[in-house]
Coordinates of C-alpha atoms in Angstrom, one line a residue:
Chain A
M82 CA 62.8 107.3 88.4
D83 CA 65.4 106.4 86.6
D84 CA 64.9 108.1 83.5
A85 CA 64.7 111.3 85.4
L86 CA 67.9 111.2 87.4
L87 CA 69.7 110.1 84.3
A88 CA 68.0 113.4 82.9
R89 CA 69.5 115.8 85.3
A90 CA 72.6 114.5 85.3
I91 CA 72.9 115.4 81.6
T92 CA 71.1 118.8 82.3
L93 CA 74.2 119.3 84.4
S94 CA 76.7 118.2 81.7
R95 CA 75.1 120.7 79.3
E96 CA 74.9 123.8 81.9
K97 CA 77.8 123.3 83.2
M98 CA 79.8 123.1 80.5
R99 CA 78.6 126.5 79.1
T100 CA 79.1 127.8 82.5
V101 CA 81.9 126.5 84.4
A102 CA 84.1 125.8 81.2
G103 CA 84.4 122.0 82.8
G104 CA 84.2 118.8 80.6
P105 CA 80.7 117.6 79.3
F106 CA 79.7 115.6 82.3
G107 CA 77.5 115.3 85.0
A108 CA 76.3 113.2 87.9
V109 CA 73.5 112.7 90.7
V110 CA 74.1 110.7 93.5
A111 CA 70.3 109.7 94.5
R112 CA 68.8 107.2 97.4
D113 CA 65.3 105.8 96.8
G114 CA 65.2 108.5 94.0
Q115 CA 65.7 111.4 96.1
V116 CA 68.7 113.3 95.3
I117 CA 71.6 113.1 97.9
A118 CA 74.1 115.2 95.5
E119 CA 75.1 116.8 92.3
G120 CA 78.6 116.6 90.5
W121 CA 79.7 118.1 87.6
N122 CA 83.1 118.3 85.8
M123 CA 85.9 120.8 87.9
V124 CA 88.8 119.4 86.8
A125 CA 90.0 123.0 85.2
S126 CA 87.8 124.8 86.8
E127 CA 89.8 123.9 90.3
N128 CA 92.8 122.3 89.0
D129 CA 91.7 119.1 90.7
P130 CA 92.4 116.0 88.1
T131 CA 90.5 114.1 90.3
A132 CA 87.4 116.3 89.7
H133 CA 85.3 114.8 87.7
A134 CA 81.6 114.6 87.9
E135 CA 81.3 111.4 89.6
I136 CA 84.2 111.9 91.9
V137 CA 82.0 115.7 93.0
A138 CA 78.8 114.0 93.4
L139 CA 80.2 111.1 95.5
R140 CA 82.4 113.4 97.8
R141 CA 79.5 116.1 98.0
A142 CA 77.4 113.0 98.7
A143 CA 79.3 111.3 101.7
R144 CA 79.9 115.1 102.8
K145 CA 76.3 115.5 103.1
L146 CA 75.8 111.9 104.6
G147 CA 78.2 112.2 106.8
T148 CA 79.9 108.9 105.9
F149 CA 82.3 107.4 103.6
D150 CA 79.7 104.4 103.1
L151 CA 77.1 105.4 100.4
S152 CA 75.7 101.9 100.1
G153 CA 72.0 101.5 99.1
C154 CA 73.0 104.8 97.0
T155 CA 72.3 105.3 93.1
L156 CA 75.3 107.0 90.7
Y157 CA 73.6 108.5 87.5
A158 CA 76.8 109.9 85.4
S159 CA 76.1 111.2 81.8
T160 CA 78.8 109.3 80.2
E161 CA 79.8 106.0 81.7
P162 CA 82.6 106.5 84.7
C163 CA 86.0 106.0 83.8
P164 CA 88.1 104.0 85.8
M165 CA 89.6 106.6 88.5
C166 CA 85.3 107.0 89.1
Y167 CA 84.2 103.7 89.1
G168 CA 86.6 102.7 91.7
A169 CA 85.3 105.6 93.7
A170 CA 82.4 104.3 93.5
H171 CA 83.3 100.9 94.8
W172 CA 84.9 102.3 97.5
A173 CA 81.8 104.1 98.4
R174 CA 79.6 101.2 98.2
I175 CA 77.7 102.4 95.4
E176 CA 75.1 99.5 94.1
R177 CA 74.0 100.3 90.4
I178 CA 75.4 103.0 88.3
V179 CA 73.1 104.2 85.2
Y180 CA 74.3 105.9 82.5
A181 CA 73.7 107.3 79.0
N182 CA 77.4 107.5 76.9
D183 CA 79.8 104.5 76.7
R184 CA 83.6 104.4 76.5
Q185 CA 83.4 105.0 72.9
A186 CA 81.4 108.4 73.0
A187 CA 83.4 109.7 75.1
A188 CA 86.3 108.7 73.6
E189 CA 85.0 110.5 70.3
A190 CA 84.8 113.7 72.0
G191 CA 88.4 113.3 72.9
F192 CA 88.8 112.2 76.2
D193 CA 91.2 108.7 76.7
D194 CA 88.5 106.8 79.1
A195 CA 89.0 103.9 76.2
L196 CA 92.3 103.8 76.6
L197 CA 92.4 103.7 80.5
H198 CA 90.0 101.3 80.8
E199 CA 92.7 99.3 78.4
Q200 CA 95.8 99.8 80.9
M201 CA 94.1 98.6 84.1
A202 CA 93.2 95.1 82.3
L203 CA 97.7 95.1 81.9
P204 CA 99.5 94.1 84.5
A205 CA 101.2 96.8 86.3
H206 CA 104.7 96.5 84.5
A207 CA 102.9 96.8 81.2
R208 CA 101.0 99.5 81.7
A209 CA 101.7 103.6 80.8
I210 CA 102.8 105.1 83.3
E211 CA 106.3 103.4 84.6
M212 CA 105.4 101.5 87.9
V213 CA 108.4 100.7 89.7
H214 CA 107.8 98.2 92.4
T215 CA 110.2 98.8 95.4
P216 CA 109.5 95.9 98.4
H217 CA 110.0 97.4 101.4
E218 CA 109.9 95.9 104.9
D219 CA 108.7 99.0 106.7
A220 CA 105.7 99.2 104.3
L221 CA 105.1 95.4 105.0
A222 CA 105.0 96.3 109.2
V223 CA 103.1 98.8 108.8
I224 CA 100.4 96.9 107.0
A225 CA 101.1 94.2 109.3
E226 CA 100.3 96.7 112.3
W227 CA 97.0 97.7 110.8
R228 CA 95.6 93.9 110.8
T229 CA 96.2 94.1 114.2
K230 CA 95.0 97.4 115.3
P231 CA 92.2 97.3 117.5
D232 CA 90.5 100.4 117.1
K233 CA 90.2 100.8 112.9
V234 CA 88.1 101.8 110.9
S235 CA 87.1 99.5 107.9
Y236 CA 86.1 100.8 104.9
Chain B
M1081 CA 116.7 109.7 95.4
D1082 CA 113.9 107.2 94.7
D1083 CA 114.8 105.4 98.2
A1084 CA 114.3 108.9 100.2
L1085 CA 110.9 109.9 98.9
L1086 CA 109.4 106.7 99.0
A1087 CA 110.8 106.2 102.3
R1088 CA 108.6 109.5 103.5
A1089 CA 105.4 107.5 101.9
I1090 CA 105.9 104.4 104.2
T1091 CA 107.1 106.9 107.4
L1092 CA 103.7 108.7 106.4
S1093 CA 101.7 105.2 106.2
R1094 CA 102.7 104.6 109.9
E1095 CA 102.4 107.5 111.4
K1096 CA 99.1 108.9 110.0
M1097 CA 98.0 105.5 110.7
R1098 CA 98.1 105.8 114.3
T1099 CA 97.4 109.4 114.7
V1100 CA 94.6 110.2 112.0
A1101 CA 93.1 106.8 112.4
G1102 CA 93.3 106.1 108.5
G1103 CA 94.2 103.2 106.9
P1104 CA 97.8 102.6 106.6
F1105 CA 98.9 104.1 103.0
G1106 CA 100.7 107.1 102.8
A1107 CA 102.1 109.2 99.4
V1108 CA 104.2 111.5 98.2
V1109 CA 104.0 113.9 94.5
A1110 CA 107.7 115.0 93.9
R1111 CA 109.9 116.3 90.8
D1112 CA 113.0 116.4 90.7
G1113 CA 113.6 115.0 94.1
Q1114 CA 111.8 118.1 95.6
V1115 CA 108.3 117.1 97.8
I1116 CA 105.6 118.7 96.3
A1117 CA 102.9 117.6 98.5
E1118 CA 102.2 114.7 100.9
G1119 CA 99.2 112.6 101.4
W1120 CA 97.7 110.1 103.7
N1121 CA 94.3 107.9 104.0
M1122 CA 91.4 109.8 105.0
V1123 CA 88.5 108.1 104.3
A1124 CA 87.2 107.7 107.7
S1125 CA 89.1 111.0 109.1
E1126 CA 87.2 112.9 106.3
N1127 CA 84.2 110.9 105.8
D1128 CA 85.3 110.8 101.9
P1129 CA 85.6 107.8 99.7
T1130 CA 87.6 109.1 97.5
A1131 CA 90.2 110.3 99.9
H1132 CA 92.7 108.0 99.9
A1133 CA 96.6 108.5 100.0
E1134 CA 97.3 109.1 96.7
I1135 CA 94.5 111.2 95.9
V1136 CA 95.4 113.6 98.6
A1137 CA 98.5 114.1 97.6
L1138 CA 97.8 114.4 93.9
R1139 CA 94.8 116.9 94.4
R1140 CA 97.5 119.1 97.0
A1141 CA 100.2 119.3 94.6
A1142 CA 97.7 120.2 91.9
R1143 CA 96.0 123.0 94.4
K1144 CA 99.5 124.2 95.0
L1145 CA 101.2 124.2 91.2
G1146 CA 97.8 125.8 90.3
T1147 CA 97.4 123.1 87.1
F1148 CA 95.5 119.8 87.2
D1149 CA 98.9 119.1 84.9
L1150 CA 101.6 117.0 86.5
S1151 CA 103.7 116.0 84.0
G1152 CA 107.3 115.5 84.8
C1153 CA 106.1 114.6 88.7
T1154 CA 106.5 110.8 90.2
L1155 CA 104.2 109.3 92.5
Y1156 CA 105.2 107.7 95.8
A1157 CA 102.9 105.5 97.3
S1158 CA 103.4 102.9 100.6
T1159 CA 101.1 100.5 98.7
E1160 CA 100.8 99.9 95.0
P1161 CA 97.9 102.4 93.9
C1162 CA 94.7 101.1 93.6
P1163 CA 92.7 101.4 90.5
M1164 CA 90.7 104.7 91.4
C1165 CA 94.2 106.4 92.2
Y1166 CA 95.9 104.5 89.1
G1167 CA 92.9 106.6 87.4
A1168 CA 93.5 109.3 89.0
A1169 CA 97.8 109.7 88.0
H1170 CA 96.8 109.2 84.8
W1171 CA 94.5 112.3 84.7
A1172 CA 97.0 113.7 86.2
R1173 CA 99.8 112.9 83.7
I1174 CA 102.1 111.5 86.2
E1175 CA 104.7 109.4 84.5
R1176 CA 106.5 107.8 87.5
I1177 CA 104.8 105.5 90.1
V1178 CA 107.2 104.2 92.3
Y1179 CA 105.5 101.6 95.3
A1180 CA 106.2 99.6 97.8
N1181 CA 103.6 97.0 98.9
D1182 CA 101.8 95.3 96.0
R1183 CA 98.4 94.6 96.0
Q1184 CA 98.6 91.2 97.4
A1185 CA 99.7 93.0 100.3
A1186 CA 96.9 95.2 100.4
A1187 CA 94.4 92.3 100.0
E1188 CA 96.0 90.7 103.0
A1189 CA 95.5 93.6 105.2
G1190 CA 91.8 93.5 104.3
F1191 CA 91.4 95.9 101.5
D1192 CA 90.0 94.2 98.2
D1193 CA 92.4 96.6 96.4
A1194 CA 93.1 93.1 93.9
L1195 CA 89.1 92.4 93.5
L1196 CA 88.8 96.0 92.3
H1197 CA 91.6 95.3 89.9
E1198 CA 89.9 91.9 89.0
Q1199 CA 86.9 94.0 88.0
M1200 CA 88.4 96.3 85.9
A1201 CA 89.3 93.9 83.3
L1202 CA 85.9 92.6 83.1
P1203 CA 83.2 94.3 80.4
A1204 CA 81.0 96.7 82.2
H1205 CA 78.1 94.3 82.2
A1206 CA 79.6 91.9 84.1
R1207 CA 80.9 94.0 87.1
A1208 CA 79.7 94.1 90.9
I1209 CA 78.2 97.3 90.5
E1210 CA 75.3 96.7 88.5
M1211 CA 75.6 98.9 85.5
V1212 CA 73.0 100.0 83.4
H1213 CA 73.7 101.7 80.4
T1214 CA 70.4 103.8 78.9
P1215 CA 71.4 105.3 75.9
H1216 CA 70.3 109.0 75.9
E1217 CA 70.1 111.8 72.5
D1218 CA 70.4 114.8 74.9
A1219 CA 73.4 113.2 76.4
L1220 CA 75.3 112.3 73.1
A1221 CA 74.4 115.8 72.0
V1222 CA 76.2 117.5 74.7
I1223 CA 78.8 115.5 73.5
A1224 CA 79.1 116.9 70.1
E1225 CA 78.7 120.1 71.4
W1226 CA 82.5 119.7 73.0
R1227 CA 83.3 119.1 70.6
T1228 CA 83.5 122.2 68.2
K1229 CA 83.6 123.9 71.4
P1230 CA 86.0 127.1 71.0
D1231 CA 87.1 127.9 74.2
K1232 CA 87.1 124.4 75.8
V1233 CA 90.1 123.2 77.9
S1234 CA 91.4 119.9 77.2
Y1235 CA 92.6 117.5 80.3

């Protein structure tokens, strides 16, 4: 089951790289062996820096199921998800990720996934993007209001 | 300049939490002090697990500018971006991130950003989501094809 679904993600990575001019990445979200949604890299074609294959597949799966909660689903990816995509899988409550190429293979193709992985292990102030922490009373007050909000939807 | 734009992100976090029933988070993408796009949490309202305030603002800014490359832009966020959102900022080539609440404040409100940050520092096999690495010749071949693709758009 896993093999066929991972093979589908790899097929998408090849086909869409050739036809949509996106990066060489494909992804599938499935549950109980059934495909719920497919995705491929659309960063350049859609001018969307977040449109990695995994993000596209997760968004489509959530829309199709009518919920942001993809518990019980597996994400198949032709290449190990970058930190953005791993984070998206976390928030979507994905339980398993099956992937073929690892981050080193992605780095060899010129994608700085490995660099980004390293960045994530650093404290905020040591990262490549300048991080300016400016505490603000109003911002804390909003968080406090959320804590006691009776009708909130936890996600 | 930074203060006013961060204040705007905080205002969005409060207003949209109250009116759109999203999480208490707001974000602004600006360049040279001019707002390019605003975002707020739409996870529950759009059934999109990736629709954090920062992701929404980055996607809108990229669409507005017609490019995935937001070099020279600053991201203002009412709360420190989670790993998904930091990754998105990285891919969008954001240069500075200004934020008010840190990850501990988010954790106190019940958001497991801190947990996710910890996860990112672990090797893939040690993470909360089960990671299944299944190397595949075809997947490596796609990466190799990309490396020599003459018309690729690097991002």
